[in-house]
């Protein structure tokens, strides 16, 4: 299906329209409810929306203000409030029936009450502590109609002793055009601004012009993320490119302005103005390295600088999170292998950045993390930790596969980075990586539930989702048996990977790493079949439009870093990009059998912008990759173009950016 066309398949609730918008045409008797998170620099809103069987709109909003801190000022110390009122619209006894929902970084709702049509836009301010709901009421009939809009009464003043900065004022401010009667063809505006401020701050005045300007600014931010940043295109399906664009938006919008600079945070109603070694470092940083000049890139550098402050001489592990706007820290269940997470992310990030000055500044953190991991090797030569990123929800033993695999990749990156910087420790890291790779095989390699794969820890006799991790690190010795296990009935479900064999719990992070790793291994058909099914469910099913955290925990929250992991399935799985030095990458394209082309444009890294276009000749099956460099935006004139041809039996080639 060509981009720009609309399509829907059996079982889909939503359809794609215009290449970057989702549409749900509501049918009579169709009751359904969903939730979606949207974020700005100073506010985030989880909006629960839906319709009853009668077609009536239901709305509630969990609004969070990350920089307004409560007491205790801990991980969950962001001011928040749940608004359950009806929102802007008509105060009438007649039924207002929803016709359609649209999603494009903004929730749009269209409803009809007799000859009055109401269009609603729900969105956060991009830089103010305000979430907006705007309604435009239009008279589509032939006679003037009296109108009366709803007046909100929700809000509170918090106790001074419960706020880091004293009392906070939370309110729902109505903004309306003063119209009592609506002539035919005319329209009226009604909106509500859901706000919070310190009690000693002046109340901000907003009128209808400023409201429309806020909507335009949100639209511009969304358009820049969906069409102006990294772009993935393929010849057959709209689903993958659209979910890639939506995921890029969710991953990058969840950046908050705090008293210690920009901080990328998970969201989900609970995790704001804070960073985690897994979410922000391991999951998101390798993607954000390709977005130089963005808030997401700046927040990532800020995060690594924050973690650098926790280097120590007492063998104390890194904290799992740095919380409360960077003023405190927290460790969940001891050492989760956080040093290996940060080292893995930092090595890849610095190589992609190509910034020698930044690399010299942050290399000590990478070295410290790797020395910590080296000191915590067990007698069999694998890395020990108290748990993994699931923080003890499932058993991990004293040494788990996840932590050692991350450390291995970090050592590989450290060797490359030291080569670029002329550091003698390059050979040490190379030797350690080779030894650790062998130890991973000898310690974790095992027959588990009949599959030639990995045991997750010593004594583990059931399959675990994290057996996919070696594949993402380029360790393919047990790829065949591992992939069979991952897609077996013991682990795979309609929602992706179970965390452990036979257990209904799933976490999208594991599924997305699995798909990335299976593509990387060369099992393209199997990876692609499952990637398409997963993507369609997340984009067009009953809970849209982003990857989710987990279920049953968190009820499938739209945490931001999972969306970064989705983008990395494309970047590192389908295109096989891996930094090998400053301005140097390897590319291992994995074209699905029924595709003859794919492209990834607008990658910002190494102080340049570059595009990748992969083509396969239909008759000769020869694969070529065109690399185009630009000085700025992806639509600027090319600076240089190189074409690489993959020889028979060749899978990868090296790219050097000028």
XYZ file of C-alpha atoms in Angstrom:
658
model
C 0.000 0.000 0.000
C 1.460 3.349 -1.028
C 2.020 6.031 1.594
C -0.820 8.470 1.794
C -3.504 5.883 1.209
C -5.823 4.680 3.946
C -6.232 1.016 4.757
C -7.888 -1.150 7.375
C -7.778 -4.906 7.948
C -10.022 -7.262 9.892
C -9.389 -6.807 13.580
C -8.027 -3.269 13.280
C -9.860 -0.574 15.217
C -7.842 2.241 13.669
C -6.765 3.063 10.122
C -3.899 5.126 8.742
C -4.717 8.283 6.817
C -2.355 10.649 5.078
C 0.734 8.668 6.022
C 0.978 10.055 9.555
C -2.439 10.106 11.222
C -4.604 7.443 12.852
C -8.388 7.506 12.500
C -11.072 5.615 14.430
C -14.523 5.926 12.875
C -16.876 5.236 15.770
C -19.842 2.990 15.034
C -23.146 2.968 16.888
C -23.074 0.552 19.832
C -19.264 0.427 19.895
C -18.071 0.955 23.475
C -14.315 1.265 23.959
C -11.829 3.128 26.160
C -8.097 3.719 25.753
C -5.344 5.905 27.187
C -2.427 7.814 25.696
C 0.351 9.978 27.138
C 1.504 13.312 25.686
C 4.336 15.439 27.081
C 5.817 18.931 26.963
C 8.849 20.375 28.731
C 6.874 21.245 31.893
C 3.783 19.037 31.784
C 2.675 15.532 30.870
C -0.870 14.246 30.503
C -2.207 10.706 30.417
C -5.576 11.079 28.747
C -8.166 8.349 29.095
C -10.700 8.685 26.310
C -13.499 6.587 24.845
C -17.173 6.187 24.052
C -20.154 4.483 25.638
C -22.499 2.200 23.692
C -24.663 5.287 23.124
C -21.706 7.107 21.587
C -21.180 9.549 24.447
C -17.648 10.790 25.034
C -15.790 9.842 28.203
C -12.673 11.766 29.243
C -10.354 11.929 32.219
C -6.860 13.350 32.497
C -3.997 12.520 34.837
C -1.886 15.668 34.561
C 1.686 15.754 35.927
C 3.934 18.782 36.487
C 7.492 17.343 36.792
C 9.221 20.521 38.007
C 6.680 21.227 40.773
C 8.004 18.948 43.488
C 6.096 17.474 46.397
C 7.287 16.155 49.760
C 8.767 13.597 50.002
C 10.761 14.750 46.993
C 11.445 11.239 45.722
C 10.979 9.224 42.528
C 7.239 9.887 42.574
C 7.469 13.455 43.906
C 6.003 15.245 40.873
C 2.835 17.264 41.456
C -0.127 15.607 39.757
C -3.912 15.794 39.656
C -6.663 13.741 38.031
C -9.328 15.866 36.327
C -12.516 13.901 35.676
C -14.859 16.657 34.484
C -16.509 16.568 31.054
C -14.092 19.049 29.483
C -14.966 21.828 27.051
C -18.176 21.603 25.074
C -21.906 22.132 25.263
C -24.002 22.145 28.419
C -27.132 20.569 26.969
C -29.579 17.859 27.799
C -29.272 16.442 24.293
C -26.897 13.621 23.489
C -23.532 14.607 21.993
C -22.585 11.587 19.837
C -18.936 10.954 18.936
C -18.277 10.357 15.245
C -14.516 10.085 15.055
C -11.184 10.130 16.909
C -7.879 11.109 15.292
C -4.357 10.741 16.699
C -1.283 12.610 15.497
C 0.523 13.718 18.628
C -2.760 15.443 19.474
C -6.057 13.751 20.311
C -8.833 15.033 18.042
C -12.490 14.197 18.728
C -15.454 15.035 16.504
C -19.040 14.782 17.782
C -22.548 15.854 16.746
C -25.474 17.092 18.829
C -28.373 17.789 16.482
C -27.090 20.418 14.059
C -24.210 21.417 16.343
C -20.846 19.900 15.472
C -18.087 19.960 18.111
C -14.417 19.493 17.222
C -12.022 18.982 20.137
C -8.227 19.104 20.275
C -6.453 17.708 23.366
C -2.747 18.528 23.777
C 0.007 19.706 26.168
C 1.827 23.006 25.885
C 5.312 22.451 24.525
C 6.946 24.641 27.210
C 4.319 25.789 29.743
C 2.912 23.855 32.738
C -0.480 23.602 31.016
C -2.508 20.869 29.344
C -5.196 22.184 26.974
C -8.545 20.969 25.717
C -9.962 23.126 22.944
C -13.468 22.807 21.488
C -14.869 24.600 18.460
C -18.661 24.388 18.222
C -20.138 24.921 14.753
C -23.765 25.416 13.744
C -24.310 23.284 10.628
C -28.070 23.947 10.536
C -30.290 26.646 9.031
C -31.409 28.520 12.151
C -29.654 30.243 15.033
C -29.213 28.103 18.104
C -28.683 29.076 21.740
C -25.466 27.678 23.202
C -24.253 27.254 26.744
C -20.793 25.922 27.490
C -19.683 23.836 30.440
C -17.930 25.636 33.282
C -15.274 23.565 35.111
C -14.975 23.707 38.886
C -12.069 21.311 39.460
C -8.847 22.195 41.218
C -7.227 22.592 44.609
C -4.625 24.453 46.638
C -2.133 21.998 48.101
C -0.897 22.260 51.719
C 2.317 24.256 52.072
C 3.954 21.472 54.077
C 3.403 19.032 51.190
C 5.275 21.058 48.574
C 8.993 21.599 48.129
C 8.189 25.212 47.184
C 5.180 25.573 49.499
C 1.596 25.558 48.246
C 0.669 24.875 44.638
C -2.460 26.131 42.907
C -4.086 23.608 40.565
C -7.041 24.760 38.489
C -9.008 24.343 35.278
C -9.303 27.730 33.585
C -12.162 28.206 31.071
C -11.422 30.185 27.914
C -14.438 31.022 25.732
C -15.811 33.384 23.127
C -18.789 35.251 24.537
C -21.590 33.961 22.351
C -25.100 33.147 23.548
C -26.608 32.448 20.134
C -24.855 30.764 17.230
C -26.070 31.755 13.735
C -26.025 29.190 10.891
C -22.481 28.573 9.649
C -20.912 30.370 12.607
C -18.738 28.851 15.307
C -17.794 29.450 18.938
C -14.640 28.556 20.818
C -14.566 27.012 24.274
C -11.439 25.670 25.953
C -10.055 24.634 29.312
C -6.465 25.122 30.443
C -5.496 22.598 33.137
C -2.735 24.372 35.040
C -0.548 24.380 38.122
C 1.720 27.043 39.625
C 3.435 27.989 42.853
C 1.093 30.001 45.065
C 3.473 32.976 45.040
C 3.601 33.094 41.232
C 1.400 35.385 39.161
C -1.494 33.723 37.375
C -0.824 33.578 33.643
C -3.446 35.219 31.438
C -4.558 33.302 28.360
C -6.931 34.380 25.608
C -8.252 32.599 22.524
C -5.433 33.918 20.295
C -2.763 32.576 22.650
C -4.645 29.291 22.847
C -4.601 28.881 19.059
C -0.896 29.774 19.069
C -0.287 26.976 21.595
C -2.096 24.530 19.302
C -0.004 25.678 16.334
C 3.227 25.218 18.317
C 2.250 21.689 19.341
C 1.356 20.885 15.731
C 4.728 22.210 14.578
C 6.594 20.084 17.132
C 4.630 17.005 16.078
C 5.192 17.686 12.375
C 8.916 18.166 12.933
C 9.121 14.826 14.727
C 6.928 12.932 12.255
C 8.196 14.465 9.020
C 11.244 16.608 9.780
C 13.505 14.276 11.706
C 14.594 10.690 11.003
C 12.427 9.120 8.312
C 12.040 5.425 7.563
C 10.393 4.390 4.296
C 9.657 0.968 2.839
C 7.764 -0.123 -0.275
C 4.904 -2.250 1.029
C 3.362 -1.377 4.384
C 2.454 1.928 5.993
C 2.377 0.326 9.442
C 6.134 0.157 10.075
C 7.020 3.693 8.890
C 4.068 5.247 10.729
C 4.804 3.472 14.004
C 8.474 4.438 13.566
C 7.422 8.104 13.283
C 5.005 7.904 16.195
C 7.622 6.138 18.326
C 10.179 8.822 17.525
C 7.684 11.430 18.744
C 6.929 9.640 22.012
C 10.601 8.891 22.670
C 11.714 12.487 22.172
C 8.800 14.495 23.606
C 9.313 13.090 27.121
C 12.141 15.529 27.913
C 11.548 17.816 30.883
C 13.155 21.115 31.831
C 14.378 20.888 35.427
C 16.509 22.898 37.842
C 19.470 20.761 36.683
C 18.866 20.971 32.960
C 16.963 18.818 30.490
C 16.124 15.291 31.655
C 14.633 12.550 29.521
C 12.242 10.492 31.657
C 9.968 7.457 31.206
C 6.630 9.094 32.126
C 3.736 6.751 32.828
C 2.262 8.904 35.590
C 5.085 8.025 37.987
C 8.551 8.634 36.522
C 9.445 12.260 35.781
C 12.366 14.675 36.191
C 14.542 11.599 36.700
C 16.763 9.266 34.667
C 17.334 5.507 34.826
C 20.406 3.526 33.799
C 18.228 1.184 31.755
C 15.544 3.462 30.235
C 17.480 6.626 29.505
C 20.963 5.157 29.054
C 20.709 1.628 27.697
C 17.424 1.917 25.743
C 17.320 5.509 24.498
C 20.861 6.925 24.336
C 22.041 4.906 21.282
C 19.067 6.276 19.320
C 19.374 9.842 20.611
C 22.992 9.893 19.414
C 21.475 10.124 15.905
C 19.488 13.250 16.835
C 22.314 15.749 17.362
C 21.027 19.230 18.148
C 17.775 18.017 19.701
C 16.545 18.277 23.289
C 16.822 14.490 23.481
C 20.525 14.624 22.587
C 21.186 17.408 25.110
C 19.307 15.513 27.827
C 21.405 12.409 27.140
C 24.682 14.282 27.539
C 23.285 15.812 30.738
C 22.399 12.343 32.045
C 25.910 10.970 31.480
C 27.377 13.998 33.255
C 25.056 13.311 36.190
C 26.156 9.677 36.350
C 29.802 10.728 36.210
C 29.360 12.383 39.624
C 28.730 8.944 41.148
C 32.156 7.544 40.311
C 33.799 6.525 43.577
C 36.731 4.691 45.161
C 34.631 2.564 47.535
C 33.302 0.000 45.032
C 29.793 1.439 45.397
C 27.665 0.608 42.368
C 26.003 3.310 40.289
C 22.468 4.216 41.353
C 19.697 2.740 39.244
C 18.152 6.203 38.945
C 18.963 9.859 39.517
C 15.750 11.452 40.719
C 14.083 14.683 41.873
C 15.467 16.891 39.081
C 18.943 15.451 39.604
C 19.143 16.319 43.312
C 18.918 12.765 44.681
C 19.386 9.145 43.655
C 17.835 5.744 44.236
C 18.900 2.135 43.899
C 16.290 -0.557 43.464
C 17.192 -3.995 44.770
C 20.937 -3.321 44.967
C 23.120 -3.379 41.875
C 21.027 -4.170 38.778
C 24.081 -4.188 36.565
C 23.667 -0.426 36.217
C 27.360 0.083 35.457
C 27.114 -2.282 32.508
C 23.995 -0.449 31.258
C 25.673 2.952 31.399
C 28.911 1.644 29.859
C 27.040 -0.028 26.984
C 25.082 3.128 26.203
C 27.954 5.558 26.677
C 30.328 3.653 24.400
C 27.867 3.615 21.516
C 26.748 7.203 22.136
C 30.268 8.655 22.111
C 31.252 6.765 18.963
C 28.161 8.033 17.134
C 28.577 11.586 18.385
C 32.054 11.810 16.874
C 32.755 14.569 19.389
C 36.344 14.080 20.557
C 36.087 16.728 23.283
C 32.949 15.127 24.721
C 34.570 11.696 24.499
C 37.589 12.873 26.489
C 35.238 14.356 29.103
C 33.106 11.231 29.536
C 35.661 8.469 28.896
C 36.506 8.319 32.643
C 32.907 7.270 33.347
C 33.118 4.480 30.768
C 36.450 3.325 32.194
C 35.113 3.436 35.755
C 32.051 1.349 34.840
C 34.163 -1.272 33.078
C 36.603 -1.490 35.977
C 33.662 -1.956 38.348
C 32.356 -4.796 36.164
C 35.827 -6.327 35.992
C 36.123 -6.331 39.788
C 32.778 -8.112 39.998
C 33.611 -11.116 37.831
C 32.866 -14.456 39.461
C 35.361 -17.366 39.341
C 33.867 -18.414 35.987
C 34.589 -14.975 34.543
C 31.080 -13.525 34.116
C 29.768 -10.353 35.748
C 27.830 -10.579 39.011
C 24.987 -8.304 40.125
C 22.152 -8.371 42.640
C 19.451 -8.339 39.947
C 18.787 -7.035 36.452
C 16.633 -4.216 35.099
C 13.461 -6.016 36.262
C 14.664 -5.381 39.823
C 13.940 -8.771 41.340
C 10.482 -9.292 39.871
C 11.877 -12.553 38.476
C 14.899 -14.582 39.689
C 18.346 -13.603 38.400
C 20.801 -15.622 40.496
C 24.155 -14.077 41.362
C 25.234 -13.573 37.744
C 22.785 -13.113 34.870
C 23.140 -13.227 31.096
C 21.856 -9.678 30.620
C 24.564 -7.944 32.657
C 27.438 -9.894 31.108
C 26.196 -9.373 27.540
C 25.924 -5.613 28.090
C 29.433 -5.553 29.524
C 30.763 -7.447 26.498
C 29.370 -4.879 24.057
C 30.642 -2.024 26.229
C 34.149 -3.511 26.076
C 33.928 -3.722 22.278
C 32.911 -0.047 22.093
C 35.585 0.972 24.608
C 38.261 -0.637 22.445
C 37.050 1.307 19.396
C 36.800 4.547 21.351
C 40.296 4.190 22.774
C 41.620 3.538 19.274
C 40.143 6.875 18.179
C 41.551 8.714 21.191
C 44.958 7.042 21.039
C 44.623 5.369 24.443
C 46.846 2.393 25.266
C 43.995 0.660 27.110
C 42.486 -0.295 23.739
C 44.274 -3.660 23.741
C 43.171 -4.372 27.317
C 39.513 -3.897 26.421
C 39.863 -6.045 23.312
C 41.349 -8.906 25.313
C 38.696 -8.607 28.025
C 35.886 -8.644 25.462
C 37.248 -11.801 23.833
C 37.561 -13.564 27.183
C 34.111 -12.464 28.358
C 32.500 -13.676 25.127
C 33.991 -17.140 25.696
C 32.890 -17.103 29.330
C 29.326 -16.157 28.366
C 29.202 -19.244 26.159
C 30.716 -21.607 28.713
C 28.733 -20.305 31.704
C 25.320 -19.525 30.205
C 25.178 -21.773 27.128
C 22.781 -24.643 27.865
C 19.897 -26.833 26.810
C 16.745 -25.280 28.286
C 13.309 -26.834 27.770
C 14.697 -28.698 24.768
C 16.284 -25.676 23.074
C 19.990 -25.154 22.450
C 20.117 -21.656 23.918
C 21.109 -19.999 27.211
C 20.192 -20.441 30.840
C 19.548 -17.012 32.278
C 21.521 -17.769 35.431
C 23.091 -20.787 37.094
C 20.246 -23.083 38.104
C 17.625 -21.546 35.805
C 15.675 -24.369 34.147
C 13.008 -22.359 32.294
C 13.195 -20.167 29.207
C 13.506 -16.427 29.803
C 12.888 -13.557 27.404
C 16.392 -12.157 27.942
C 17.997 -15.061 26.085
C 17.619 -12.663 23.133
C 20.283 -10.299 24.503
C 23.385 -12.008 23.003
C 21.816 -11.596 19.543
C 21.647 -7.811 20.000
C 25.350 -7.778 20.888
C 26.480 -9.702 17.810
C 26.875 -13.045 19.613
C 25.321 -15.562 17.216
C 26.858 -18.921 18.212
C 23.523 -20.127 19.599
C 21.305 -18.054 17.315
C 19.354 -20.932 15.757
C 18.247 -22.579 18.996
C 17.707 -19.236 20.696
C 15.431 -17.957 17.927
C 13.465 -21.221 17.972
C 12.999 -20.742 21.719
C 11.997 -17.083 21.422
C 9.267 -17.839 18.892
C 8.116 -21.013 20.645
C 4.739 -21.407 22.351
C 6.554 -21.265 25.683
C 7.586 -17.632 25.147
C 5.818 -15.970 22.214
C 2.286 -14.534 22.481
C 0.127 -12.139 20.485
C 1.641 -9.366 22.634
C 5.224 -10.509 22.158
C 7.531 -12.259 24.594
C 6.556 -13.601 27.961
C 9.135 -12.722 30.601
C 9.449 -16.375 31.499
C 8.077 -19.601 30.088
C 4.373 -20.104 30.784
C 3.894 -16.785 32.626
C 1.402 -14.249 31.169
C 3.571 -11.233 32.103
C 5.087 -9.409 29.140
C 7.358 -6.381 28.787
C 7.668 -4.735 25.369
C 11.333 -3.957 25.989
C 12.141 -7.666 25.727
C 10.052 -8.120 22.580
C 11.712 -5.175 20.857
C 15.215 -6.338 21.727
C 14.302 -9.817 20.540
C 13.158 -8.522 17.153
C 16.258 -6.357 16.791
C 18.484 -9.308 17.596
C 16.722 -11.751 15.273
C 17.054 -9.313 12.365
C 20.734 -8.836 13.232
C 21.306 -12.598 13.213
C 20.126 -12.833 9.603
C 16.828 -14.654 10.260
C 15.044 -11.894 8.385
C 11.818 -13.667 7.392
C 11.050 -14.833 10.917
C 11.912 -11.470 12.430
C 9.835 -9.615 9.870
C 6.729 -11.736 10.281
C 6.664 -11.099 14.025
C 7.685 -7.432 13.712
C 4.765 -6.756 11.377
C 2.269 -8.507 13.653
C 3.544 -6.717 16.760
C 3.569 -3.322 15.007
C 0.048 -3.678 13.663
C -1.276 -4.560 17.121
C 0.418 -1.552 18.748
C -0.544 0.929 16.016
C -4.014 -0.139 14.880
C -5.387 -2.377 17.652
C -7.229 -1.655 20.882
C -4.390 0.140 22.701
C -2.547 2.623 20.505
C -0.446 4.344 19.211
C 2.918 3.483 20.829
C 4.873 0.545 22.245
C 4.022 -0.051 25.888
C 5.809 -0.841 29.127
C 4.262 -4.062 30.410
C 1.203 -6.033 31.427
C -0.250 -6.615 33.964
C 2.111 -4.205 35.738
C 1.371 -0.594 34.823
C -1.550 -1.512 32.536
C 0.498 -0.979 29.363
C 1.737 2.545 30.048
C 3.293 4.480 27.169
C 6.753 4.798 28.717
C 8.974 6.788 26.382
C 12.127 4.665 26.141
C 10.210 1.668 24.798
C 9.459 3.841 21.781
C 13.199 4.449 21.375
C 13.672 0.674 21.393
C 11.117 0.391 18.581
C 13.116 2.828 16.443
C 16.257 0.820 17.146
C 14.663 -2.327 15.665
C 14.721 -0.429 12.376
C 18.056 1.383 12.823
C 20.107 -1.530 14.184
C 17.976 -4.479 13.078
C 16.767 -3.748 9.539
C 19.667 -1.433 8.620
C 22.258 -3.045 10.886
C 23.984 0.201 11.858
C 26.758 -0.088 14.441
C 29.319 2.657 15.211
C 32.932 1.484 14.951
C 34.755 4.793 15.376
C 34.339 8.543 15.013
C 32.430 9.000 11.731
C 32.720 5.264 11.067
C 29.908 2.703 11.008
C 29.201 -0.771 9.755
C 25.962 -1.363 7.881
C 24.395 -4.822 7.614
C 21.136 -4.309 5.681
C 18.440 -6.934 6.254
C 15.973 -6.438 3.406
C 12.869 -8.607 3.881
C 12.363 -10.992 0.943
C 9.375 -9.116 -0.521
C 11.054 -5.699 -0.341
C 13.439 -4.417 -2.997
C 14.196 -1.123 -1.275
C 14.133 0.739 2.027
C 15.548 4.031 3.228
C 16.484 5.779 6.451
C 16.921 9.529 6.041
C 17.861 12.450 8.231
C 20.276 10.802 10.652
C 22.140 13.556 12.531
C 25.464 12.320 13.908
C 29.169 13.099 13.749
C 28.376 16.764 12.931
C 26.716 15.764 9.664
C 23.384 14.581 8.278
C 23.217 11.399 6.242
C 20.713 9.132 4.502
C 20.823 5.422 3.718
C 18.985 3.921 0.742
C 19.109 0.150 0.243
C 18.126 -1.312 -3.146
C 17.968 -4.871 -4.464
C 17.880 -5.580 -8.177
C 14.832 -7.738 -8.817
C 16.528 -9.947 -11.411
C 20.146 -10.191 -10.236
C 19.278 -9.871 -6.507
C 22.329 -7.609 -6.178
C 22.111 -5.313 -3.135
C 23.474 -1.768 -3.182
C 23.436 0.874 -0.472
C 23.581 4.565 -1.266
C 24.933 6.843 1.478
C 24.144 10.523 0.991
C 25.686 13.178 3.231
C 24.210 16.635 3.778
C 25.364 19.668 5.713
C 22.076 20.219 7.534
C 18.467 19.165 7.104
C 17.542 15.945 5.334
C 16.116 18.010 2.446
C 19.288 20.087 1.913
C 21.387 19.601 -1.204
C 23.679 16.538 -0.991
C 27.278 17.153 0.056
C 28.437 13.757 -1.190
C 26.964 10.463 -2.365
C 28.608 7.038 -2.262
C 27.212 3.740 -3.500
C 28.333 0.482 -1.885
C 27.712 -2.891 -3.524
C 27.447 -5.995 -1.392
C 29.388 -8.791 -3.030
C 28.019 -12.366 -3.062
C 28.239 -13.913 0.426
C 28.944 -10.439 1.851
C 26.565 -9.088 4.502
C 28.203 -5.910 5.821
C 30.228 -2.962 4.663
C 31.952 -0.036 6.372
C 30.856 3.584 6.055
C 33.218 6.495 6.606
C 31.522 9.886 6.898
C 33.509 12.896 5.686
